[in-house]
Coordinates of C-alpha atoms in Angstrom, one line a residue:
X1 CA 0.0 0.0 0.0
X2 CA 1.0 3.1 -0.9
X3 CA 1.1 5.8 2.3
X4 CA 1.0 8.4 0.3
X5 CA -2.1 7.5 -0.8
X6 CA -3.7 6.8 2.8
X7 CA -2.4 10.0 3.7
X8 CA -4.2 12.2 1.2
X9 CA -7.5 10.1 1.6
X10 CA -7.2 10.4 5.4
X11 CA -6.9 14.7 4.7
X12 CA -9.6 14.9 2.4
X13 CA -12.5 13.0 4.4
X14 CA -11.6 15.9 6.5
X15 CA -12.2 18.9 4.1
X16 CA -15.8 20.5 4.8
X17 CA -17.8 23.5 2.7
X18 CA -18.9 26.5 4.3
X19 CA -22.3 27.8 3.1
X20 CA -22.5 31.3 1.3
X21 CA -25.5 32.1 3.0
X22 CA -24.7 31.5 6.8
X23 CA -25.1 35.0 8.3
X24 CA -21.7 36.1 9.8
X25 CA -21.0 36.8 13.2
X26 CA -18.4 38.8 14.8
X27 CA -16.4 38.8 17.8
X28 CA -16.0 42.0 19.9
X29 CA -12.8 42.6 22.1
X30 CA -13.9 44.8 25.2
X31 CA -11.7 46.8 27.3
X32 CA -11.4 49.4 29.8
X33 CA -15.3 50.2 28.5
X34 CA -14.8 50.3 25.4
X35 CA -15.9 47.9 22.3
X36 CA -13.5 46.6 19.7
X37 CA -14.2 44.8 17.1
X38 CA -11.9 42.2 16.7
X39 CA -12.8 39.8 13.8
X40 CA -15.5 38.4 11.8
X41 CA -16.4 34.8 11.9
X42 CA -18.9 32.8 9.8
X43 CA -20.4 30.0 11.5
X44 CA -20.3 26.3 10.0
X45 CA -23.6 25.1 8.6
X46 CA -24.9 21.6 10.5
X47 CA -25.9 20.4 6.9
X48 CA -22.6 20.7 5.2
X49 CA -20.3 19.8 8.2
X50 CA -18.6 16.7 8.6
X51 CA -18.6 14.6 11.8
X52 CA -15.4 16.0 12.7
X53 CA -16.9 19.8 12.6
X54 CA -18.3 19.0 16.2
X55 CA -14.4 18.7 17.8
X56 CA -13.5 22.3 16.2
X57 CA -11.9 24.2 18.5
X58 CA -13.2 27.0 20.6
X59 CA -11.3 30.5 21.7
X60 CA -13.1 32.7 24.7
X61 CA -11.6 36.2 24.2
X62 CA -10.8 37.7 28.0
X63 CA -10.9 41.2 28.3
X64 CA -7.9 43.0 30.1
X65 CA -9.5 44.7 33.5
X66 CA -7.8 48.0 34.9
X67 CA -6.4 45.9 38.0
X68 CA -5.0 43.7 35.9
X69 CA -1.9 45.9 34.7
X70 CA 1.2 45.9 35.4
X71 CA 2.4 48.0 38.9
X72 CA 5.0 49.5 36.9
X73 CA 2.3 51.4 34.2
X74 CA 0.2 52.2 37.9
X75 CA 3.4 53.9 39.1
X76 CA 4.0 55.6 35.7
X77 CA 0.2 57.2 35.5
X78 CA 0.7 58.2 39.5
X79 CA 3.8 60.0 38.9
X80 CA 1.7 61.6 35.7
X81 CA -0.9 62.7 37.6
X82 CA 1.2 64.0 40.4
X83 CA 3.1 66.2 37.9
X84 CA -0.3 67.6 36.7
X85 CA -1.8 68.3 40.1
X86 CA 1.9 69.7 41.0
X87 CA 1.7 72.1 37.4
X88 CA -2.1 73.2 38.0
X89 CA -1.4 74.0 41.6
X90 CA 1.5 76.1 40.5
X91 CA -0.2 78.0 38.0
X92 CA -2.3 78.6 40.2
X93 CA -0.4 80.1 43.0
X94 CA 1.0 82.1 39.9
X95 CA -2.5 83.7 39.2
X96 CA -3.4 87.6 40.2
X97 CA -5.8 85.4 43.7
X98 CA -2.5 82.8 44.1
X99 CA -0.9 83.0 47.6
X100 CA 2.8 83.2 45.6
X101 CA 1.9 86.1 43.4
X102 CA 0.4 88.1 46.6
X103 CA 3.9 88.0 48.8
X104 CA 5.6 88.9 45.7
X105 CA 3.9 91.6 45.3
X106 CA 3.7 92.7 48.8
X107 CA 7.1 92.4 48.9
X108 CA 7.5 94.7 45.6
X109 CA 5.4 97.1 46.8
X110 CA 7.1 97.3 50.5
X111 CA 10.6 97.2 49.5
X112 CA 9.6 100.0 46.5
X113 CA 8.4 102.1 49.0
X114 CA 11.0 102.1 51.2
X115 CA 13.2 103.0 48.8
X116 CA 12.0 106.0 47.7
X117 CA 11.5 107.0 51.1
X118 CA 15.1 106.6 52.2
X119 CA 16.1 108.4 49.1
X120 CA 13.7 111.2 49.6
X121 CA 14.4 111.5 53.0
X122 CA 18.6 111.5 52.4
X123 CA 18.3 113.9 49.7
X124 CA 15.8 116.5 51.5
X125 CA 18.8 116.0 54.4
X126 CA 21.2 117.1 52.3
X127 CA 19.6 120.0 50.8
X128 CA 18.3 120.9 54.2
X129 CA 14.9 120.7 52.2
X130 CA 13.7 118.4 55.2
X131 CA 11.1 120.6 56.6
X132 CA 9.0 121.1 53.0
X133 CA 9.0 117.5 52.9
X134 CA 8.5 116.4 56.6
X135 CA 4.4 115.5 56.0
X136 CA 5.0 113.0 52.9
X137 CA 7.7 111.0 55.1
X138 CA 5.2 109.0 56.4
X139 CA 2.9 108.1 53.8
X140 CA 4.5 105.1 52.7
X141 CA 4.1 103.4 55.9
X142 CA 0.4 104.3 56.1
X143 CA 0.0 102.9 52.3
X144 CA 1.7 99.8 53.1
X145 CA -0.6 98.9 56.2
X146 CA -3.1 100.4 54.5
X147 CA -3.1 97.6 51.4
X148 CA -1.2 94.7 52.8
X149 CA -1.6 94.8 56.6
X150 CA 0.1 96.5 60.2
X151 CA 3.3 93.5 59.2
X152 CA 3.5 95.5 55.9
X153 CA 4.1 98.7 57.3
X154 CA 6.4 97.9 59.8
X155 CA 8.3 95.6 57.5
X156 CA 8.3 99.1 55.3
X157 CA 9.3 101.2 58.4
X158 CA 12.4 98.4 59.1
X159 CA 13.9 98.5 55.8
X160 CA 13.3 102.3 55.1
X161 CA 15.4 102.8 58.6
X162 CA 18.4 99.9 57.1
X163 CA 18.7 102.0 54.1
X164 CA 18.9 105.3 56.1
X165 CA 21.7 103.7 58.1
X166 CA 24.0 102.4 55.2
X167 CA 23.1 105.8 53.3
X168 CA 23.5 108.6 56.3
X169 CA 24.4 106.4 59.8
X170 CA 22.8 105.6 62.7
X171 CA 21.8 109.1 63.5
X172 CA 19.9 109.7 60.8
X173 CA 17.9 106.2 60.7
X174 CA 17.2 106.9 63.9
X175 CA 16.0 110.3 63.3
X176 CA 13.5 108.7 61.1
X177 CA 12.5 106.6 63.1
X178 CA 11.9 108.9 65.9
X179 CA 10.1 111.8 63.9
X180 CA 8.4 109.9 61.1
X181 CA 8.6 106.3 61.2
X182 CA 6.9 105.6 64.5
X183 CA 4.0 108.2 63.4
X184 CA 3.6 106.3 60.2
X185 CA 3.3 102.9 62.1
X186 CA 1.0 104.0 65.0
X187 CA -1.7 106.0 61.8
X188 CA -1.1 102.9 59.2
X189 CA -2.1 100.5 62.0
X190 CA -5.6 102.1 63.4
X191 CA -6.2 103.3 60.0
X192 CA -6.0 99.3 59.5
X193 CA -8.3 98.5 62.1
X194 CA -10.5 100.7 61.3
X195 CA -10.2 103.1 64.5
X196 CA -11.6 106.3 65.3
X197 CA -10.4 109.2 64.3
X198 CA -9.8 110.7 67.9
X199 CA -8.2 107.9 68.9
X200 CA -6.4 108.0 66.5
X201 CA -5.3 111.6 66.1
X202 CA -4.7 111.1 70.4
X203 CA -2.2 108.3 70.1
X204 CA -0.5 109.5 67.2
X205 CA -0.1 112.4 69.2
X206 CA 2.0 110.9 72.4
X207 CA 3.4 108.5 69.6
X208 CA 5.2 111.9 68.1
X209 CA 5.3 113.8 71.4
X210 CA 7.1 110.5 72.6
X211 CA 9.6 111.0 69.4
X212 CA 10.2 114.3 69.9
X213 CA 11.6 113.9 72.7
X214 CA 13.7 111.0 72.0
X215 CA 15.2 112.9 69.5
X216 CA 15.8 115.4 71.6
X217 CA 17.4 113.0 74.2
X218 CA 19.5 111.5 71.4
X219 CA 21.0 115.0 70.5
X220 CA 21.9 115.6 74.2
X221 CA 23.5 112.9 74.1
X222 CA 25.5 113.1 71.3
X223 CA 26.5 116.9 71.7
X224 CA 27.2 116.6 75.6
X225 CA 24.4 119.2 76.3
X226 CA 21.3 119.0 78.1
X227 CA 19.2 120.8 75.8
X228 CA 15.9 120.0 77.5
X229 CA 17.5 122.0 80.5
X230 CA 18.7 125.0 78.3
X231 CA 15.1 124.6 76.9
X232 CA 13.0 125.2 80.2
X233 CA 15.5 127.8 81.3
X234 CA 14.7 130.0 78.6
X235 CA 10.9 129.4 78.9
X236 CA 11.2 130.2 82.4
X237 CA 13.3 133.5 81.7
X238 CA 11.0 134.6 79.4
X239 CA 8.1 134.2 81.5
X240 CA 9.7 136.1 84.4
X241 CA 10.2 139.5 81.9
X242 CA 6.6 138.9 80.5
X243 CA 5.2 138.6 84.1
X244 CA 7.6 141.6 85.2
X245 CA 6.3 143.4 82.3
X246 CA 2.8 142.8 83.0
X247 CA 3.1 144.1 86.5
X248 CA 2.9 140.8 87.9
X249 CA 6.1 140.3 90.8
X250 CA 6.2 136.5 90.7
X251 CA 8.4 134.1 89.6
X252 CA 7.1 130.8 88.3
X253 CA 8.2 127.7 89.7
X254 CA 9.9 124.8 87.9
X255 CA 7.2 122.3 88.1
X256 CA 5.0 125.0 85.6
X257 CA 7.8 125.5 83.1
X258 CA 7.9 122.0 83.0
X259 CA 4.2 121.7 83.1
X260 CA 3.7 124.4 80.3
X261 CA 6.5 122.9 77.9
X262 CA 4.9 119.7 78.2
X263 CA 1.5 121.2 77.2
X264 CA 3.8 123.0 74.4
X265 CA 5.3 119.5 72.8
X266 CA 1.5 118.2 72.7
X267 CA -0.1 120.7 71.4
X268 CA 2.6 121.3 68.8
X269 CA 2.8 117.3 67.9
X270 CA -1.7 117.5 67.9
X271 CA -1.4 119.7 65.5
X272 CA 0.7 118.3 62.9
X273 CA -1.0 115.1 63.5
X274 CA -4.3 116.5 62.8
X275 CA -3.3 118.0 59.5
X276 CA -1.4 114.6 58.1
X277 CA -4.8 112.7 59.0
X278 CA -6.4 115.5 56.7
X279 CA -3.8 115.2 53.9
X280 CA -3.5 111.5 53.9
X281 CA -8.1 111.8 53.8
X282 CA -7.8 113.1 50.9
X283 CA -4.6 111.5 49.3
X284 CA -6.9 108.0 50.0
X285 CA -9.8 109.5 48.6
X286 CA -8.7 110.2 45.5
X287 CA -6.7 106.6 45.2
X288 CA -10.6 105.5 45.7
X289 CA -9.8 104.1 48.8
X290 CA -12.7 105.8 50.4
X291 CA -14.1 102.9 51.5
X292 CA -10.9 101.5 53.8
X293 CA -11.4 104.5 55.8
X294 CA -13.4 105.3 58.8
X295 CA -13.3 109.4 58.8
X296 CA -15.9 111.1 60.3
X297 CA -19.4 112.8 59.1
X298 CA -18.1 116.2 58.9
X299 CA -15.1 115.3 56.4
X300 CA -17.2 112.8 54.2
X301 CA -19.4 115.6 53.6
X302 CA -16.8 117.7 52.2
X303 CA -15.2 114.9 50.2
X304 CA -18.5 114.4 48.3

């Protein structure tokens, strides 16, 4: 017998027709949700399949679930979505409402501020120009505390003093400090927190009262002199030859020269106060921050 032979008639009892007009079927490959279609298959037909159709093998397409993948693409899609997070949240801060673009420009603002102030205030110094200028010296401070809080306008006050003292010395920074700086800080915070106005006209009043005399302790110091003393003598001398004058034979006691300079300082200090709350009014006003103010009835009416 010929094998060839048995071969080939074994292989072709196994050949089987497929009809033409089976209706095909296709398989669908789902995954993560979605439906793929992954190929078309037409069915055998019971009337024109052998015996040996009913052994044909069988595939079951598994779809790929979303725990199923590797920890190595999980880490890779964490450390994406970190980054994104991590870029969103920094644009964010980077936005005109972001906490970062806030301090920077608090930071601007303060350090711009005291700047121009030290300069001003070296310059007018020099020129001996200082008195012309002596009401705009604290404005920056109040702005600062004004916009960006009381930390803001000392932080101003600070670095406007550091640049006086590399620029002009320790005199002169704390000349600042004495006359204009502490003024600045004691309007720009009640102005802040929204205080009244004769509070706060009264404690910016002993807050320059206080200054004045530190500055003139300071000076005192410095030159070797007591010039509060050689200040109350001449009051008193004075007062003798008025009251001599007048017909009056009294001398006034120590305690009332004292007493009256006091009364002097305050009065003096009130003043100037007063009229840098009615300057910086209407320097606010006009910025259109009206509304940040507390000024009284009296002032609003005249601002209409």
């Amino acid at each position: 017998m010929n094998l060839f032979k048995v071969h080939n008639h074994h292989s072709q009892s196994q050949i089987f027709h497929i009809s033409k007009t089976s209706p095909f079927r296709s398989i669908h490959y789902y995954s993560h949700g979605f439906k793929f279609p992954l190929k078309t298959v037409t069915p055998f037909s019971s009337s024109n399949l052998s015996p040996l159709s009913h052994y044909a093998p069988t595939f079951n397409v598994s779809c790929i679930s979303k725990q199923a993948r590797p920890s190595l693409l999980q880490d890779d899609d964490d450390d994406d979505g970190e980054g994104d997070v991590n870029s969103v949240a920094q644009f964010e801060d980077l936005a005109q409402d972001g906490d970062v673009y806030q301090k920077t420009l608090r930071l601007v603002e303060c350090s711009m501020f005291a700047a121009v102030t030290g300069l001003v205030y070296f310059l007018s110094n020099s020129l001996s120009i200082e008195n012309y200028f002596g009401c705009f010296f604290s404005l920056p401070i109040v702005i600062s505390s004004m916009r960006w809080g009381v930390a803001a306008g000392r932080k101003t006050m600070v670095a406007t003093a550091m640049l006086l003292f590399v620029l002009s010395g320790p005199l002169k920074a704390l000349t600042y400090l004495l006359t204009h700086g502490i003024v600045g800080f004691t309007m720009g915070s009640l102005w802040r927190l929204r205080a009244d106005w004769g509070l706060s006209i009264f404690l910016c009043t002993i807050a320059r009262a206080t200054g004045a005399m530190g500055y003139v302790f300071v000076t005192s110091f410095l030159i070797r002199e007591n010039i509060l003393a050689l200040i109350t003598i001449n009051i008193h001398a004075s007062l003798t030859l008025i009251f001599a004058a007048i017909g009056i034979n009294t001398i006034p006691s120590m305690n009332l020269i004292y007493t009256l300079f006091g009364i002097l300082v305050l009065l003096n200090s009130g003043s100037f106060v007063f009229l840098l709350h009615l300057l910086y009014s209407v320097f606010f006003t006009r910025l259109g921050m009206k509304d940040s103010l507390r000024l009284p009835r009296w002032l609003e009416k005249a601002l209409l």
